[in-house]
Short mmCIF file of C-alpha atoms in Angstrom, two decimals:
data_model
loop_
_atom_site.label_atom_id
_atom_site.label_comp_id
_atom_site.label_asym_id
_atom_site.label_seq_id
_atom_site.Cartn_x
_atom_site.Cartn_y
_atom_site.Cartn_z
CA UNK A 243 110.42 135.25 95.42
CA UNK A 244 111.39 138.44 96.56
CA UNK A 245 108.08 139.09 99.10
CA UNK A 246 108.93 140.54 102.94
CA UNK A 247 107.20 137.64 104.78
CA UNK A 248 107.03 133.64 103.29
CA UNK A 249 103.83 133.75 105.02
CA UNK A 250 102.14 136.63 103.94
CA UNK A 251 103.23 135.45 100.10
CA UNK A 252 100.93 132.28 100.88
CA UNK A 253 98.06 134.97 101.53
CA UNK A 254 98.86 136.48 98.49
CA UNK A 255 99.33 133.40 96.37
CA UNK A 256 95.79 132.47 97.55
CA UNK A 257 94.46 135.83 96.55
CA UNK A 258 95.85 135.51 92.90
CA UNK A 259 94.32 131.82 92.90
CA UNK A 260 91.16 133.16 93.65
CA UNK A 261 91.16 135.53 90.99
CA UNK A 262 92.58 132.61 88.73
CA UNK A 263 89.69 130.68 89.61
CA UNK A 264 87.27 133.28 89.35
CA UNK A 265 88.13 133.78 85.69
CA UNK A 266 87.25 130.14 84.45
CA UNK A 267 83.93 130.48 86.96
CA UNK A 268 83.23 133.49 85.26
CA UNK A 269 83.68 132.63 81.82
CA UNK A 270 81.27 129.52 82.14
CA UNK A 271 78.38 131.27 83.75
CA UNK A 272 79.07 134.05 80.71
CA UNK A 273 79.35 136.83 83.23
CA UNK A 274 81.35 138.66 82.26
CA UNK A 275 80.70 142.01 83.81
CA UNK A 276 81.91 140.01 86.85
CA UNK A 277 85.02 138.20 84.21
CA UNK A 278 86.08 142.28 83.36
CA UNK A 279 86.61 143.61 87.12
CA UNK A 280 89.14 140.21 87.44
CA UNK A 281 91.42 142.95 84.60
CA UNK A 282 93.02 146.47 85.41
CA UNK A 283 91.41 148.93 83.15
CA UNK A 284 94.46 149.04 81.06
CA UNK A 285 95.22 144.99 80.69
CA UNK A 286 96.81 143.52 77.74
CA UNK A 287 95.17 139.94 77.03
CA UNK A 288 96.11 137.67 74.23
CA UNK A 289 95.06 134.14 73.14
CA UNK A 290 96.72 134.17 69.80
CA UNK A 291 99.17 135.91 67.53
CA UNK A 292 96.40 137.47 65.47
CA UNK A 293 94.94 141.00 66.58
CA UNK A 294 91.77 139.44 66.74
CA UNK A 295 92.56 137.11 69.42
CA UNK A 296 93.98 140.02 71.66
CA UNK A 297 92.42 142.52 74.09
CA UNK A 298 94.00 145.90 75.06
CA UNK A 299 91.29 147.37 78.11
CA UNK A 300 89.27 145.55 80.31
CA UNK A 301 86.11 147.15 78.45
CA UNK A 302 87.70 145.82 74.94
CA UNK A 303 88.24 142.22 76.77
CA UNK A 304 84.58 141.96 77.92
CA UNK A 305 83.22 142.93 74.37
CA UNK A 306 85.72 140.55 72.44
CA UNK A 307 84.41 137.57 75.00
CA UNK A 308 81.12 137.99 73.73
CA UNK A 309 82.56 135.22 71.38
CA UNK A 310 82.74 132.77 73.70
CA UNK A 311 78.54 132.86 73.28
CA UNK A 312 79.12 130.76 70.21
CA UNK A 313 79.22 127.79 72.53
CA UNK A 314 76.49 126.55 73.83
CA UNK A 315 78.34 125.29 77.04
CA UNK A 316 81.86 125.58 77.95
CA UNK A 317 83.79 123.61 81.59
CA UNK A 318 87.77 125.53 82.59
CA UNK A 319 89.27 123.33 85.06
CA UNK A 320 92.41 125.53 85.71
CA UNK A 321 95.27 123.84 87.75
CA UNK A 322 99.46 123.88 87.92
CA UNK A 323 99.22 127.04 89.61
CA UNK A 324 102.80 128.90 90.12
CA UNK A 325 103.19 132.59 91.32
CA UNK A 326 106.06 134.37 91.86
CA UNK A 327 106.65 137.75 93.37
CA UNK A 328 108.41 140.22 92.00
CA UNK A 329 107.77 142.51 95.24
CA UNK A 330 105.03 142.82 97.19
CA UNK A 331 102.55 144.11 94.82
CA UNK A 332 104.03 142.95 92.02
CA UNK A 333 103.47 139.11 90.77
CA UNK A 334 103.93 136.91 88.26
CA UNK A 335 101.49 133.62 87.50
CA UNK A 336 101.54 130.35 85.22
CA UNK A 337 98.31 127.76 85.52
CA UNK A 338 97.21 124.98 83.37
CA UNK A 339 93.73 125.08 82.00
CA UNK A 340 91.55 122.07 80.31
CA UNK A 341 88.87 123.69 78.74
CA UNK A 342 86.03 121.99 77.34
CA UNK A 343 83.55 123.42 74.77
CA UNK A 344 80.57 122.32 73.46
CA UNK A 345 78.97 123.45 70.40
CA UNK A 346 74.82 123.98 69.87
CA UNK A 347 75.16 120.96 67.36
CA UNK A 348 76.66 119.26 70.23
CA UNK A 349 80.19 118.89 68.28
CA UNK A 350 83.21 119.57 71.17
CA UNK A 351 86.13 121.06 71.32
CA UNK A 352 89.00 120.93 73.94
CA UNK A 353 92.24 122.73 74.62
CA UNK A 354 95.12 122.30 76.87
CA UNK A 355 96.55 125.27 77.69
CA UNK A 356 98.37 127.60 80.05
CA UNK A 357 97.55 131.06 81.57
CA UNK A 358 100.71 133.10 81.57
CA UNK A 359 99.59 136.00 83.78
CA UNK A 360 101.41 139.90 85.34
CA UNK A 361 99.36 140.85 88.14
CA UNK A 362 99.24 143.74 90.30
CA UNK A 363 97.69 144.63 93.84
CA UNK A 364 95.51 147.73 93.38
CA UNK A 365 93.35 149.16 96.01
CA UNK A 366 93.81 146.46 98.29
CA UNK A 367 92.98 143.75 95.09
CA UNK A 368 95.55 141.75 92.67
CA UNK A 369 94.29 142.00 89.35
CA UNK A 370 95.62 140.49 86.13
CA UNK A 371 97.87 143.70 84.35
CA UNK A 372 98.51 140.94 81.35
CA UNK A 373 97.64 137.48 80.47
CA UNK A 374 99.14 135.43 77.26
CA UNK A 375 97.40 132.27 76.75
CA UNK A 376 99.50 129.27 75.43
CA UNK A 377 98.19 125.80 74.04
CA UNK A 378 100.28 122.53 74.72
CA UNK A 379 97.69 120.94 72.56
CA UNK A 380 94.45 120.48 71.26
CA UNK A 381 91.50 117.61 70.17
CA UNK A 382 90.98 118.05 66.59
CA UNK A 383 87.32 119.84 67.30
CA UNK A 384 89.45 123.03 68.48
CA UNK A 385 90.78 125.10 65.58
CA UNK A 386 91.59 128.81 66.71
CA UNK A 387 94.82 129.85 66.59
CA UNK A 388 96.20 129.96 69.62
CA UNK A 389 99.93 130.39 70.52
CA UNK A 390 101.98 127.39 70.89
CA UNK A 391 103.56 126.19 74.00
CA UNK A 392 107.36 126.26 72.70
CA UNK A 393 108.86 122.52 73.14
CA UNK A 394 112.26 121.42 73.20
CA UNK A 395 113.23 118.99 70.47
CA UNK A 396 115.08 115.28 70.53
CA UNK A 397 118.91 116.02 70.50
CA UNK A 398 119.98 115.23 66.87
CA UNK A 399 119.77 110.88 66.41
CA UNK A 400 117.23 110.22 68.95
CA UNK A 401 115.00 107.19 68.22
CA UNK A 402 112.01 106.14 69.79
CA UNK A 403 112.34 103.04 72.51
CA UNK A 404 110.76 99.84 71.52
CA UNK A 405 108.39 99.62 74.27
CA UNK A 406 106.41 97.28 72.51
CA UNK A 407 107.05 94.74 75.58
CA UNK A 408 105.21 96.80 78.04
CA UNK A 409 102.34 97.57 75.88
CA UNK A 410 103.97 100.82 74.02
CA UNK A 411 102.88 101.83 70.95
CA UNK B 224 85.87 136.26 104.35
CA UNK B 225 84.79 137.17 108.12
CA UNK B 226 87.64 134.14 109.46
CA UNK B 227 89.36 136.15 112.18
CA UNK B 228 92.99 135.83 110.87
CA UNK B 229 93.99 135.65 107.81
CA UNK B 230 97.17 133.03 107.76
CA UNK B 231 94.69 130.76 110.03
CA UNK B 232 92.00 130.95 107.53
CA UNK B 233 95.03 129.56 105.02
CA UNK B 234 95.38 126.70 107.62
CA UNK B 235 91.50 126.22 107.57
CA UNK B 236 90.79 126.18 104.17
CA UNK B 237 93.83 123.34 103.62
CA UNK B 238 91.92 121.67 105.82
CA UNK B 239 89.27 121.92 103.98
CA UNK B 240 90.55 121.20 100.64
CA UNK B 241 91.88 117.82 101.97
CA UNK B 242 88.20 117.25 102.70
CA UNK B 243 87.00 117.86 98.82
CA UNK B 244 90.07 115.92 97.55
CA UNK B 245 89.71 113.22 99.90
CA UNK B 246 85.87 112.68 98.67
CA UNK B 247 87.29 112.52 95.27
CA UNK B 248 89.90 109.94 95.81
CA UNK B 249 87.92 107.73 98.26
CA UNK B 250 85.21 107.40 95.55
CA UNK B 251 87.75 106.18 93.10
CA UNK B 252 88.57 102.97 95.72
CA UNK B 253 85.12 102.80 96.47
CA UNK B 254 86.61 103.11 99.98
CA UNK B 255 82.90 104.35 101.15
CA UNK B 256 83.64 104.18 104.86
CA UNK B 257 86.29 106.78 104.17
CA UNK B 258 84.08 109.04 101.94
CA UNK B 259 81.30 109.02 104.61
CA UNK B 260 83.21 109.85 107.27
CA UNK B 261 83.73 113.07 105.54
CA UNK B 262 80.17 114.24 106.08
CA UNK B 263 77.82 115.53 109.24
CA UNK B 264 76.10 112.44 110.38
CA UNK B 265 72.47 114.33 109.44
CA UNK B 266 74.28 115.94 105.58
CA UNK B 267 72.52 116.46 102.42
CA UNK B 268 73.97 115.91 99.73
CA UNK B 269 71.93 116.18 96.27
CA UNK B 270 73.61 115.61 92.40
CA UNK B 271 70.22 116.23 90.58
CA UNK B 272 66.62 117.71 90.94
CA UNK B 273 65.27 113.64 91.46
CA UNK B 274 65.09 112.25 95.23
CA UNK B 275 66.89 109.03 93.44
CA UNK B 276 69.68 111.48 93.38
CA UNK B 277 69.43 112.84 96.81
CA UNK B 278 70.79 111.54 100.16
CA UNK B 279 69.84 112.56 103.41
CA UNK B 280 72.65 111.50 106.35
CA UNK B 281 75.39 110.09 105.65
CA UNK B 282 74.79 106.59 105.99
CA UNK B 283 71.88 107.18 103.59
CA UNK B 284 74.56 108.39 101.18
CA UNK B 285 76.89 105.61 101.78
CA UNK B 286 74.15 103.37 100.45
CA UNK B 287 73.43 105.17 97.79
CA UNK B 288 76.74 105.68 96.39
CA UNK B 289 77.20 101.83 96.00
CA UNK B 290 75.53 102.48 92.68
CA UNK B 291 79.33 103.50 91.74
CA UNK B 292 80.01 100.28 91.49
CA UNK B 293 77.93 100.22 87.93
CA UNK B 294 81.38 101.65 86.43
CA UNK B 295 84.02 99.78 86.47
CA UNK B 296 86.75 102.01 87.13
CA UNK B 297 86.26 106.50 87.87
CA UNK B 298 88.61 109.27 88.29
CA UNK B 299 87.94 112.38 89.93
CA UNK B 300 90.09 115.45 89.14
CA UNK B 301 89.24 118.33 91.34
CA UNK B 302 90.33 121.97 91.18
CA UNK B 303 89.13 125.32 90.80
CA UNK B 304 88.63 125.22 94.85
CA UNK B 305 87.38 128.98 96.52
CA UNK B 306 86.71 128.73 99.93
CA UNK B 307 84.76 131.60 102.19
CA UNK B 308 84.04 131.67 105.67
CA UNK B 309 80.79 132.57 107.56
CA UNK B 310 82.62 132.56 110.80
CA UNK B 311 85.56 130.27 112.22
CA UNK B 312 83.03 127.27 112.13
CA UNK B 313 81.26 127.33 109.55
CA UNK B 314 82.26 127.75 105.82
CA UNK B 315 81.24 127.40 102.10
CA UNK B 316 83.24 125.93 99.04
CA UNK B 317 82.83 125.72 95.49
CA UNK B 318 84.92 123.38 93.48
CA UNK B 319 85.17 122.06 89.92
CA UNK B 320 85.53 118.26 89.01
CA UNK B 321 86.04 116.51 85.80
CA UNK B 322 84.66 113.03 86.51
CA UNK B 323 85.57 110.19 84.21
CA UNK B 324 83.71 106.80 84.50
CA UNK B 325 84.12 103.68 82.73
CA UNK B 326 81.55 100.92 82.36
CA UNK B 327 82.48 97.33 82.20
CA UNK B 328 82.10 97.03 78.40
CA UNK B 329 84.34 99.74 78.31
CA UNK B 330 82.37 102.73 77.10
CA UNK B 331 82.63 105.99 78.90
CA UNK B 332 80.91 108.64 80.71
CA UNK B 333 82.66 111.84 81.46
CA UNK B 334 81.11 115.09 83.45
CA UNK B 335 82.37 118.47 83.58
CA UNK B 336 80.63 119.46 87.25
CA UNK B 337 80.59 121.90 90.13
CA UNK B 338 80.45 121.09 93.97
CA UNK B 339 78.75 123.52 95.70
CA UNK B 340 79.51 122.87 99.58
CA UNK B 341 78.72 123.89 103.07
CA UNK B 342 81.10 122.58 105.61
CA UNK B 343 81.04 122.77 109.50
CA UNK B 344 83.90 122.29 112.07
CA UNK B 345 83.09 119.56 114.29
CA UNK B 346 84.75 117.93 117.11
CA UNK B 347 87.73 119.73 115.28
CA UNK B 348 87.50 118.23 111.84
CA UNK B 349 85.78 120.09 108.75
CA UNK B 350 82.91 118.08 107.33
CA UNK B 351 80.76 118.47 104.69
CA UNK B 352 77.04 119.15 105.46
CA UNK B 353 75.46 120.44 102.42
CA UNK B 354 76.69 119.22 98.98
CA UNK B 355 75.21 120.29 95.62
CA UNK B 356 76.63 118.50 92.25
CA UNK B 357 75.95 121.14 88.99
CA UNK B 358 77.40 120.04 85.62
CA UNK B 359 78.58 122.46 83.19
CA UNK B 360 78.77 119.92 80.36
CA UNK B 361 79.10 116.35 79.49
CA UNK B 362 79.88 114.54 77.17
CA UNK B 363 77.26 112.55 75.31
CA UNK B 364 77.97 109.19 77.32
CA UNK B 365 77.20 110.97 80.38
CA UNK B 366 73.19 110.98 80.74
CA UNK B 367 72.27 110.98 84.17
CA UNK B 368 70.46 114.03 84.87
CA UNK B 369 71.70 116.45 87.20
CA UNK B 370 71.93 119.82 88.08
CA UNK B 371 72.58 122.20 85.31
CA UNK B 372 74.71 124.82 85.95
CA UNK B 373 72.55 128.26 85.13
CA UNK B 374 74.49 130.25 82.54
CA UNK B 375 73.72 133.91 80.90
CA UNK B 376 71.90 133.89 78.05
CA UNK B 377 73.39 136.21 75.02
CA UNK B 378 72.35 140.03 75.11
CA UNK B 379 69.40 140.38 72.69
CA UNK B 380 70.14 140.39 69.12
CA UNK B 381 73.97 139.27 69.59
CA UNK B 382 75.42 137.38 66.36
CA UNK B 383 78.36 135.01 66.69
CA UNK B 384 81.54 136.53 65.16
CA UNK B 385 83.47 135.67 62.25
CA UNK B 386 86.91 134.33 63.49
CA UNK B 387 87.55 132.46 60.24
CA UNK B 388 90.25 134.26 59.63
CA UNK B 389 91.94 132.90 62.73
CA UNK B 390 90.83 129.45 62.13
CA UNK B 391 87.38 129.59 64.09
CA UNK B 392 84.45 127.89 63.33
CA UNK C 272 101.09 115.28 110.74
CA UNK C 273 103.93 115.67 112.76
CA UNK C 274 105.53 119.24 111.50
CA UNK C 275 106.11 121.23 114.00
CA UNK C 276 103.97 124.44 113.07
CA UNK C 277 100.75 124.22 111.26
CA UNK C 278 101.32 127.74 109.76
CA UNK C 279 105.08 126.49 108.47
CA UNK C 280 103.92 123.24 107.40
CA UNK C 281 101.92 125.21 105.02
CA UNK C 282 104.98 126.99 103.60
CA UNK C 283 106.47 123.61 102.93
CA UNK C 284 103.49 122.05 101.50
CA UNK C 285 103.48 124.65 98.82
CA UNK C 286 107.09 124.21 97.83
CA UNK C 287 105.65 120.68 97.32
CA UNK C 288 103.46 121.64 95.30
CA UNK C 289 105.67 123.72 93.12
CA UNK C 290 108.33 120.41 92.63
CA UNK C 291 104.72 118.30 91.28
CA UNK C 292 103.56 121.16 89.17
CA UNK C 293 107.01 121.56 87.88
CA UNK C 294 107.67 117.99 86.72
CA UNK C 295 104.60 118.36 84.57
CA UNK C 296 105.27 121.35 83.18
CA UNK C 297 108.69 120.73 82.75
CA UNK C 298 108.09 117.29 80.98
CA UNK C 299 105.58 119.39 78.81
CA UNK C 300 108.41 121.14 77.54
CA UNK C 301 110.66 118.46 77.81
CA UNK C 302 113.33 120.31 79.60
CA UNK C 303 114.67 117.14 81.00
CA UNK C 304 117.16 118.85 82.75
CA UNK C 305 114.68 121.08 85.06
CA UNK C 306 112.98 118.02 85.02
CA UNK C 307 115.54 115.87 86.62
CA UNK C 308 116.82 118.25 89.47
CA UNK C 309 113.62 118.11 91.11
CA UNK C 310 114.31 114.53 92.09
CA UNK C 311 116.98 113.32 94.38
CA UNK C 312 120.35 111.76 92.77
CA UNK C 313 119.50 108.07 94.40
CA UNK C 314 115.67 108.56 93.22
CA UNK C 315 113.93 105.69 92.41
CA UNK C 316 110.73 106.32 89.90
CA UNK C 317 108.38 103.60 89.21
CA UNK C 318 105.42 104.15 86.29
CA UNK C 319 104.45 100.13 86.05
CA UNK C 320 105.83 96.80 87.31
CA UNK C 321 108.18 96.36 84.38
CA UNK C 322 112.17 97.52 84.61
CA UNK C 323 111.86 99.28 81.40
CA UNK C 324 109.37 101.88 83.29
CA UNK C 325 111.22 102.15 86.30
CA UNK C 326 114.29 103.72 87.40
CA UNK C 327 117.12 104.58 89.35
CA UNK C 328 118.61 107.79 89.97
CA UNK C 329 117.69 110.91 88.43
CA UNK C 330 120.13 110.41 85.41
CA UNK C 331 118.70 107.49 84.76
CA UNK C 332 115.59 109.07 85.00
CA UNK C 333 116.32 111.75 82.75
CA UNK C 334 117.47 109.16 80.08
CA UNK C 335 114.49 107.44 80.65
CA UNK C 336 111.86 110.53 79.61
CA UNK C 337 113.28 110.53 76.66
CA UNK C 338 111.39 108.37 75.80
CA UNK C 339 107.88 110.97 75.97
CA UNK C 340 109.07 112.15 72.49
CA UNK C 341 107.66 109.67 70.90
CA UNK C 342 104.61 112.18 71.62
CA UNK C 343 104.81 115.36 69.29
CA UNK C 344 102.40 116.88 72.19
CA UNK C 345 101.72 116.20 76.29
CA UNK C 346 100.19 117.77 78.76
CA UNK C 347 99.79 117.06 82.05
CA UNK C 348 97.22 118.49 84.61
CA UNK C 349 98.05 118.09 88.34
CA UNK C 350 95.22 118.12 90.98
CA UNK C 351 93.92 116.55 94.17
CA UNK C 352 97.17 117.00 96.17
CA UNK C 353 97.55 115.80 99.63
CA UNK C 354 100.92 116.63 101.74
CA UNK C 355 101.74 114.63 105.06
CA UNK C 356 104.74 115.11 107.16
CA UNK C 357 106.95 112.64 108.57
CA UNK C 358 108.92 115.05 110.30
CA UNK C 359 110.08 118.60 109.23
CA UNK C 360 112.77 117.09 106.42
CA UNK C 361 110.33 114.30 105.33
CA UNK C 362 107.44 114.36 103.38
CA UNK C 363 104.66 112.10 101.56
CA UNK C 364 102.39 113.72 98.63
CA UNK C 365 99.59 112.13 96.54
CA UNK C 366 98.47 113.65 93.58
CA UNK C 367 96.32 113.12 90.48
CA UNK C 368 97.21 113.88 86.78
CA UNK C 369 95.30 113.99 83.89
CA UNK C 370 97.88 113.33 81.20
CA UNK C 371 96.93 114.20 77.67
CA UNK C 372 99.36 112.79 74.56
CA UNK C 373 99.33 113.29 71.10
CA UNK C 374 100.92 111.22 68.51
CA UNK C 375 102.43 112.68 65.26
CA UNK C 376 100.25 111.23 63.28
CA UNK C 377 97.52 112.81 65.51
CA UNK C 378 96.17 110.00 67.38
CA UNK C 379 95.55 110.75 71.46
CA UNK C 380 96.01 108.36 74.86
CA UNK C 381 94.75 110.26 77.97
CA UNK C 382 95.86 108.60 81.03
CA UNK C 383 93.56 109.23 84.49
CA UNK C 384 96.65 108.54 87.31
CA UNK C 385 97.88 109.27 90.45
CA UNK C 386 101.61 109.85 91.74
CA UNK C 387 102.39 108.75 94.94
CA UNK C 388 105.36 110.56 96.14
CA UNK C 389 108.05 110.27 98.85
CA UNK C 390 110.25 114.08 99.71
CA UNK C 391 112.94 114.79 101.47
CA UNK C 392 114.32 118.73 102.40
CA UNK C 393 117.87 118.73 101.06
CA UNK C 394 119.89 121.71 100.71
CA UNK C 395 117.16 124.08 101.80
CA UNK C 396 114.67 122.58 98.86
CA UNK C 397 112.24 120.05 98.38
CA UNK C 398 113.17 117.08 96.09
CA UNK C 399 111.17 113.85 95.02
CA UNK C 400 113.16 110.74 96.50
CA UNK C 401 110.49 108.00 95.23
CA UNK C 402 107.51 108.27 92.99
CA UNK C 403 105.18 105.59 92.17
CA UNK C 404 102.30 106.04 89.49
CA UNK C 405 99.17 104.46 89.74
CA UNK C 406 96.72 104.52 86.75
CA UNK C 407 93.23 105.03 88.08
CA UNK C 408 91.59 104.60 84.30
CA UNK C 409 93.26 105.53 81.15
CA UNK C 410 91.60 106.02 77.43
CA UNK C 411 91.28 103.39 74.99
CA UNK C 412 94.64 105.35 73.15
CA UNK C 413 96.49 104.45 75.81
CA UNK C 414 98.19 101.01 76.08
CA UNK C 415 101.42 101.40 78.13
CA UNK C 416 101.17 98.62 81.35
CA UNK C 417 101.43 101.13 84.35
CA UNK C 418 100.56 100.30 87.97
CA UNK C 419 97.04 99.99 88.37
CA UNK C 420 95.21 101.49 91.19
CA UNK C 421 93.40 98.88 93.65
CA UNK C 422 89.42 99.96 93.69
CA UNK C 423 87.25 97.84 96.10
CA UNK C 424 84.92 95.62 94.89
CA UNK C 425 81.06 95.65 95.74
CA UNK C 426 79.55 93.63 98.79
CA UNK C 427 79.05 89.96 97.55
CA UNK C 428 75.33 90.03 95.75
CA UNK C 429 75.29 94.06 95.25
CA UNK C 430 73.41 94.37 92.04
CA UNK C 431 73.15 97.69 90.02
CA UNK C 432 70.57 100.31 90.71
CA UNK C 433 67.64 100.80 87.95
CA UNK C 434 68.16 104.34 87.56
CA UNK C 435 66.22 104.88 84.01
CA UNK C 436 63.89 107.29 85.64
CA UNK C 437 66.64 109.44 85.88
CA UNK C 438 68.85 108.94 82.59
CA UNK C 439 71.00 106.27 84.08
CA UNK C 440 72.31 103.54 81.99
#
């Protein structure tokens, strides 16, 4: 973490939190006039590996989230928060998100996932520059296609512990 | 954020933050001592529109969070914390919590909410001395009725999208 | 807390916070080896009262995880941490994690827990030199015999609140 002063980073790291935060605050109250000015003008954003899952514009980003009205209530509880400088206006960001949806028929869906986020100070504000969202996993109510977190496999032979005397299953 | 100095306002808000979490995990002992001590001695602290829900002083809210005990075991998660300061005294918080309950037969209850907070330095500890609950969602075992967060309505004649393509529905 | 400098201390607590975030996004990824140098050599990691979920050492604890790919998916969401210093090389942390696991033939356990953590400041970084998980409430998927968190019980003769007028059940 390459910033001058230790301290100053942790006024920094706060400021990208907050602008973390805001996002999921944002996104459930639907405002997303208030969502957009979280983006540089010129952001890349992408959920999922499919063009229509990705963003290129902050305008473009607040138009495409207009999908997010097909819920009828949604909860992002965002957490696991890392940043990293690359200098002082320069950072890099990875958070955890559980977000809950909820459908008009009252049918849910929830993802695990993770932010993967550029940011830049500009003007005096860090604002996400690019954001790639990730899913570790998913309840079978949640169907988009998201990217995958990538996972390391068992080395070759592995085989599951009985754990059957501690209640495993 | 009007705090004087910026790396003290970091110290603050910790401070602060220890306060929300501390709430959280107190409630999960049912340590109630503990969580009242975290409040003004005159607080208010209200979860829905009903006075059933609504506490006035913090013994008054002691009492009535024995009705906690219905469940037979909770879990708070908190997160999503922003913190702003009126002045070096006095500040507000907003915080997300995923609350899951458990009743004795086993069934649960689990609530996607907001805190919404006004906290006071006093005798050089934060307290709380406004709380507000909102819920974003619920699930449908969850049916005591709170706060609702408000959320934007779609712009007039929007039409959900078609993301079939990428697995939507 | 007895560190020295309240604006240092807060420096330190957030390189805590990066070694609890990193376990669970490491362990998400299973990348046991990242997983394992966050811990101390002589660790000594306790998940329930049985040996088989204990152990000690942090290659024994690495041999040990092996045993989370039995899940095809995980995810684990850390919140509510609190940091308290010993000294300026010594460190306690509580934490909660919602920990979300999916079988491969699709079936979930969710585990509501808490990590109760002992650190130590070796070689200039943070490391975990004892952890102890607590379940505060875990899904019905979940069957694994972890420590159990101790909740109070109610006064003798509480009885539960009608609170029908208000959705409550």
């Amino acid at each position: 973490m390459p910033h001058p002063d230790p301290q100053l980073a942790l006024v920094d790291r706060q400021s990208i939190v907050n602008v973390l935060v805001g996002y999921c605050n944002a996104l459930d109250r639907m405002d997303l006039d208030e969502l957009a000015s979280l983006f540089t003008e010129d952001c890349h954003v992408a959920y999922g590996p499919d063009e229509k899952l990705q963003s290129r514009g902050s305008a473009a980003l607040k138009s495409s989230l207009e999908r997010m009205w097909r819920w009828a209530r949604t909860s992002h509880h965002l957490s696991n928060v890392l940043v990293g400088f690359d200098d002082a206006d320069n950072a890099r960001a990875a958070s955890y998100v559980l977000a809950w949806h909820e459908r008009p028929d009252g049918t849910t869906a929830t993802v695990f996932g993770q932010y993967r986020d550029r940011l830049v100070r500009s003007g005096g504000r860090w604002l996400i520059a690019e954001r790639k969202m990730l899913m570790n996993g998913s309840d079978q109510g949640f169907t988009l296609e998201l990217f995958e977190l990538d996972r390391r496999d068992p080395p070759a032979g592995w085989t599951p512990p009985d754990l059957g005397s501690v209640g495993g299953r």
